[in-house]
GROMACS .gro file of C-alpha atoms in nm:
model
  249
    1MET     CA    1  -0.507   0.822   1.576
    2ARG     CA    2  -0.471   0.451   1.685
    3TYR     CA    3  -0.258   0.176   1.525
    4PHE     CA    4  -0.263  -0.129   1.539
    5ILE     CA    5   0.099  -0.285   1.472
    6TYR     CA    6   0.112  -0.685   1.411
    7LEU     CA    7   0.460  -0.862   1.448
    8ARG     CA    8   0.656  -1.166   1.480
    9PHE     CA    9   0.920  -1.252   1.654
   10ASP     CA   10   1.197  -1.532   1.723
   11GLY     CA   11   1.172  -1.493   2.155
   12THR     CA   12   1.514  -1.692   2.178
   13ARG     CA   13   1.703  -1.388   2.363
   14TYR     CA   14   1.380  -1.211   2.522
   15CYS     CA   15   1.286  -1.231   2.870
   16GLY     CA   16   0.951  -1.282   2.670
   17TRP     CA   17   0.692  -0.969   2.544
   18GLN     CA   18   0.675  -0.759   2.868
   19ILE     CA   19   0.930  -0.463   2.925
   20GLN     CA   20   1.134  -0.654   3.339
   21PRO     CA   21   1.389  -0.446   3.478
   22GLY     CA   22   1.770  -0.562   3.376
   23ALA     CA   23   1.645  -0.781   3.095
   24PRO     CA   24   1.560  -0.744   2.694
   25SER     CA   25   1.230  -0.835   2.587
   26VAL     CA   26   0.960  -0.767   2.262
   27GLN     CA   27   0.770  -0.478   2.425
   28GLU     CA   28   1.152  -0.267   2.581
   29THR     CA   29   1.223  -0.317   2.154
   30LEU     CA   30   0.958  -0.201   2.004
   31GLU     CA   31   0.884   0.136   2.216
   32LYS     CA   32   1.289   0.215   2.098
   33ALA     CA   33   1.235   0.174   1.752
   34LEU     CA   34   0.937   0.329   1.739
   35THR     CA   35   1.038   0.582   1.969
   36LEU     CA   36   1.384   0.600   1.712
   37PHE     CA   37   1.193   0.705   1.418
   38LEU     CA   38   0.923   0.885   1.548
   39ARG     CA   39   1.113   1.119   1.733
   40ARG     CA   40   0.888   1.105   2.002
   41GLU     CA   41   0.810   0.867   2.356
   42ILE     CA   42   0.586   0.575   2.253
   43GLN     CA   43   0.450   0.330   2.395
   44VAL     CA   44   0.295   0.019   2.294
   45VAL     CA   45   0.022  -0.250   2.450
   46GLY     CA   46  -0.004  -0.562   2.302
   47ALA     CA   47  -0.279  -0.836   2.276
   48GLY     CA   48  -0.100  -1.005   2.581
   49ARG     CA   49   0.260  -1.172   2.757
   50THR     CA   50   0.475  -1.412   2.609
   51ASP     CA   51   0.666  -1.625   2.907
   52ALA     CA   52   1.077  -1.583   2.850
   53GLY     CA   53   1.193  -1.793   2.525
   54VAL     CA   54   0.841  -1.831   2.359
   55HIS     CA   55   0.764  -1.703   2.000
   56ALA     CA   56   0.514  -1.560   1.767
   57GLY     CA   57   0.424  -1.592   1.418
   58LEU     CA   58   0.191  -1.341   1.505
   59MET     CA   59   0.141  -1.060   1.813
   60VAL     CA   60  -0.054  -0.772   1.782
   61ALA     CA   61   0.008  -0.482   1.921
   62HIS     CA   62  -0.182  -0.084   1.958
   63PHE     CA   63  -0.031   0.245   1.992
   64ASP     CA   64  -0.136   0.617   1.927
   65LEU     CA   65  -0.027   0.892   1.693
   66ASP     CA   66  -0.102   1.280   1.717
   67SER     CA   67  -0.167   1.280   1.325
   68PRO     CA   68  -0.253   1.041   1.090
   69ALA     CA   69   0.127   0.846   0.891
   70SER     CA   70   0.164   0.620   0.605
   71THR     CA   71   0.149   0.244   0.724
   72HIS     CA   72   0.358   0.137   0.480
   73TRP     CA   73   0.669   0.374   0.559
   74MET     CA   74   0.629   0.261   0.923
   75VAL     CA   75   0.635  -0.088   0.864
   76SER     CA   76   0.927  -0.054   0.595
   77LYS     CA   77   1.113   0.200   0.813
   78LEU     CA   78   1.084  -0.047   1.176
   79ASN     CA   79   1.171  -0.318   0.982
   80GLY     CA   80   1.511  -0.150   0.932
   81ILE     CA   81   1.575  -0.065   1.302
   82LEU     CA   82   1.485  -0.366   1.431
   83PRO     CA   83   1.640  -0.704   1.488
   84ASP     CA   84   1.627  -0.931   1.314
   85ASP     CA   85   1.448  -1.182   1.544
   86ILE     CA   86   1.192  -0.980   1.530
   87GLY     CA   87   0.934  -0.835   1.236
   88VAL     CA   88   0.615  -0.542   1.127
   89LEU     CA   89   0.370  -0.747   0.912
   90LYS     CA   90   0.188  -0.487   0.871
   91ILE     CA   91  -0.005  -0.110   1.033
   92VAL     CA   92  -0.309  -0.107   0.991
   93PRO     CA   93  -0.571   0.220   1.149
   94VAL     CA   94  -0.841   0.135   1.440
   95ARG     CA   95  -1.096   0.292   1.609
   96SER     CA   96  -0.985   0.570   1.895
   97ASN     CA   97  -1.075   0.276   2.133
   98ALA     CA   98  -0.971  -0.012   2.004
   99HIS     CA   99  -0.760  -0.259   2.289
  100ALA     CA  100  -0.540  -0.502   2.165
  101ARG     CA  101  -0.528  -0.675   2.512
  102PHE     CA  102  -0.937  -0.584   2.574
  103ASP     CA  103  -1.070  -0.664   2.207
  104ALA     CA  104  -0.965  -0.949   2.132
  105VAL     CA  105  -1.209  -1.237   2.080
  106ALA     CA  106  -0.966  -1.546   2.048
  107ARG     CA  107  -0.649  -1.609   2.083
  108THR     CA  108  -0.471  -1.893   1.954
  109TYR     CA  109  -0.116  -2.115   2.038
  110ARG     CA  110   0.023  -2.397   1.939
  111TYR     CA  111   0.246  -2.615   2.028
  112TYR     CA  112   0.573  -2.836   1.832
  113VAL     CA  113   0.724  -3.153   1.936
  114THR     CA  114   0.957  -3.374   1.743
  115LEU     CA  115   1.107  -3.731   1.815
  116ASP     CA  116   1.424  -3.649   1.517
  117LYS     CA  117   1.756  -3.439   1.632
  118ASP     CA  118   1.718  -3.174   1.410
  119PRO     CA  119   1.950  -2.908   1.500
  120PHE     CA  120   1.776  -2.636   1.307
  121GLU     CA  121   1.459  -2.683   1.524
  122ARG     CA  122   1.625  -2.732   1.833
  123ALA     CA  123   1.514  -2.386   1.917
  124TYR     CA  124   1.120  -2.395   1.809
  125SER     CA  125   1.060  -2.756   1.934
  126TRP     CA  126   1.044  -2.974   2.206
  127ARG     CA  127   1.218  -3.347   2.136
  128LEU     CA  128   1.048  -3.644   2.304
  129PRO     CA  129   1.263  -3.958   2.318
  130ASN     CA  130   0.937  -4.198   2.240
  131ARG     CA  131   0.657  -4.173   2.117
  132PRO     CA  132   0.373  -4.022   2.337
  133ASP     CA  133   0.037  -4.163   2.256
  134PHE     CA  134  -0.152  -3.911   2.088
  135GLU     CA  135  -0.503  -4.049   2.079
  136ALA     CA  136  -0.489  -4.075   2.472
  137MET     CA  137  -0.398  -3.702   2.437
  138ASN     CA  138  -0.672  -3.584   2.247
  139ARG     CA  139  -0.873  -3.759   2.436
  140ALA     CA  140  -0.858  -3.586   2.764
  141ALA     CA  141  -0.799  -3.226   2.561
  142GLN     CA  142  -1.174  -3.297   2.483
  143LEU     CA  143  -1.166  -3.245   2.815
  144LEU     CA  144  -1.049  -2.875   2.807
  145LEU     CA  145  -1.346  -2.798   2.633
  146GLN     CA  146  -1.540  -2.853   2.880
  147THR     CA  147  -1.354  -2.674   3.136
  148ALA     CA  148  -1.428  -2.327   3.265
  149ASP     CA  149  -1.223  -2.307   3.590
  150PHE     CA  150  -0.801  -2.319   3.440
  151THR     CA  151  -0.667  -2.275   3.801
  152SER     CA  152  -0.428  -2.632   3.815
  153PHE     CA  153  -0.232  -2.486   3.513
  154SER     CA  154  -0.206  -2.153   3.604
  155LYS     CA  155   0.096  -2.029   3.754
  156LEU     CA  156   0.116  -1.959   4.106
  157HIS     CA  157   0.081  -1.588   4.301
  158THR     CA  158  -0.046  -1.392   3.979
  159ASP     CA  159  -0.313  -1.122   4.006
  160THR     CA  160  -0.524  -1.257   3.774
  161LYS     CA  161  -0.888  -1.220   3.927
  162THR     CA  162  -1.083  -1.497   3.754
  163ASN     CA  163  -0.848  -1.861   3.577
  164ASN     CA  164  -1.194  -1.864   3.395
  165CYS     CA  165  -1.143  -1.911   3.012
  166ARG     CA  166  -1.356  -2.048   2.758
  167VAL     CA  167  -1.145  -2.297   2.543
  168THR     CA  168  -1.259  -2.349   2.154
  169GLU     CA  169  -1.014  -2.623   1.992
  170ALA     CA  170  -0.741  -2.792   2.157
  171ARG     CA  171  -0.635  -3.113   1.945
  172TRP     CA  172  -0.318  -3.241   1.827
  173THR     CA  173  -0.242  -3.333   1.463
  174GLU     CA  174   0.067  -3.509   1.336
  175LEU     CA  175   0.255  -3.265   1.051
  176ARG     CA  176   0.474  -3.481   0.935
  177PRO     CA  177   0.603  -3.782   1.009
  178GLY     CA  178   0.803  -3.794   1.392
  179ALA     CA  179   0.664  -3.412   1.429
  180TRP     CA  180   0.298  -3.299   1.592
  181ALA     CA  181   0.127  -2.976   1.662
  182PHE     CA  182  -0.118  -2.890   1.948
  183THR     CA  183  -0.371  -2.632   1.864
  184ILE     CA  184  -0.551  -2.430   2.138
  185THR     CA  185  -0.759  -2.162   2.092
  186ALA     CA  186  -0.930  -1.942   2.402
  187ASP     CA  187  -1.095  -1.624   2.490
  188ARG     CA  188  -0.779  -1.594   2.690
  189PHE     CA  189  -0.530  -1.768   2.887
  190LEU     CA  190  -0.343  -1.717   3.188
  191ARG     CA  191   0.004  -1.732   3.251
  192ASN     CA  192   0.167  -2.051   3.199
  193MET     CA  193  -0.123  -2.240   3.122
  194VAL     CA  194  -0.077  -2.343   2.743
  195ARG     CA  195   0.265  -2.491   2.900
  196ALA     CA  196   0.111  -2.617   3.150
  197VAL     CA  197  -0.139  -2.830   2.948
  198VAL     CA  198   0.063  -2.992   2.734
  199GLY     CA  199   0.309  -3.050   3.012
  200THR     CA  200   0.002  -3.229   3.164
  201LEU     CA  201  -0.123  -3.374   2.844
  202MET     CA  202   0.210  -3.530   2.773
  203GLU     CA  203   0.154  -3.795   3.144
  204VAL     CA  204  -0.126  -3.891   2.927
  205GLY     CA  205   0.069  -3.959   2.644
  206ARG     CA  206   0.277  -4.153   2.836
  207HIS     CA  207   0.048  -4.362   3.006
  208LYS     CA  208   0.132  -4.229   3.387
  209ILE     CA  209  -0.167  -4.081   3.452
  210THR     CA  210  -0.522  -4.190   3.313
  211LEU     CA  211  -0.783  -4.007   3.158
  212GLU     CA  212  -0.991  -3.994   3.446
  213GLU     CA  213  -0.716  -3.896   3.637
  214PHE     CA  214  -0.683  -3.600   3.368
  215ALA     CA  215  -1.023  -3.480   3.454
  216GLY     CA  216  -0.966  -3.463   3.836
  217ILE     CA  217  -0.673  -3.250   3.768
  218VAL     CA  218  -0.858  -2.987   3.603
  219LYS     CA  219  -1.132  -3.037   3.883
  220ALA     CA  220  -0.902  -3.012   4.176
  221HIS     CA  221  -0.838  -2.634   4.086
  222ASP     CA  222  -0.496  -2.724   4.259
  223ARG     CA  223  -0.165  -2.629   4.084
  224CYS     CA  224   0.014  -2.897   4.245
  225LYS     CA  225  -0.178  -3.182   4.114
  226ALA     CA  226  -0.017  -3.067   3.760
  227GLY     CA  227   0.250  -3.170   3.545
  228ASP     CA  228   0.548  -3.005   3.481
  229SER     CA  229   0.501  -2.725   3.240
  230ALA     CA  230   0.620  -2.840   2.894
  231PRO     CA  231   0.965  -2.647   2.759
  232ALA     CA  232   0.927  -2.312   2.641
  233GLN     CA  233   1.050  -2.314   2.312
  234GLY     CA  234   0.814  -2.558   2.178
  235LEU     CA  235   0.558  -2.243   2.227
  236PHE     CA  236   0.392  -2.013   1.947
  237LEU     CA  237   0.124  -1.749   1.991
  238GLU     CA  238  -0.023  -1.796   1.630
  239ASN     CA  239  -0.317  -1.554   1.601
  240VAL     CA  240  -0.552  -1.279   1.761
  241ALA     CA  241  -0.885  -1.232   1.652
  242TYR     CA  242  -1.061  -0.925   1.636
  243PRO     CA  243  -1.402  -0.794   1.587
  244ASP     CA  244  -1.448  -0.654   1.250
  245ARG     CA  245  -1.611  -0.325   1.438
  246ILE     CA  246  -1.289  -0.198   1.592
  247PHE     CA  247  -1.131  -0.168   1.215
  248GLU     CA  248  -1.402   0.138   1.091
  249VAL     CA  249  -1.230   0.386   1.094
   0.00000   0.00000   0.00000
């Protein structure tokens, strides 16, 4: 029996989602909790990777059991075992061939910035010294909807077979005076892609590069042409979408 587990986490003290030797990861922590209370070795497959220090308002993963179990019971037990910075929202049965990564049709990330020095938000947003030109940044962001190859915003030397992505949403919105968020939705994302996009858009907002130069960076297919990656703490994975058919068990 296959299940999708929906969770959220504060990524501050983790090396990211994926298991890595000698460093705590969200995946490893979740697998240990599942293995402990189910009394059998459980492996989970996530909808994607998150970098060190990146958070998730919603992450999805799948795991298998030999027989059906009470999802309410599993959620309660897991939340009693997991550390305070990881919380399970729900567990749902899915088709036996459903895949948390490959069946996802869209993912949404949100990046938070602020002008305020708020000690309670320092681990969850990027504090900017001055207000950038968000109008110019939004004009540049619209070019991403017309882009297929995102090599300029991909981490170098990865094992990805293609750098093509289909972005369907990319925009900055003001949340309140002094605070903004960049929301981007795509069918898939490359490693470090969102942080590289945000860092390069910030160059537009600071008038260090023009809209035309941003377009040239996109077309260059060269990570060295783009700006520095934005800090990890402002980035959240906010949603992962799936087709209804995989829940028809």
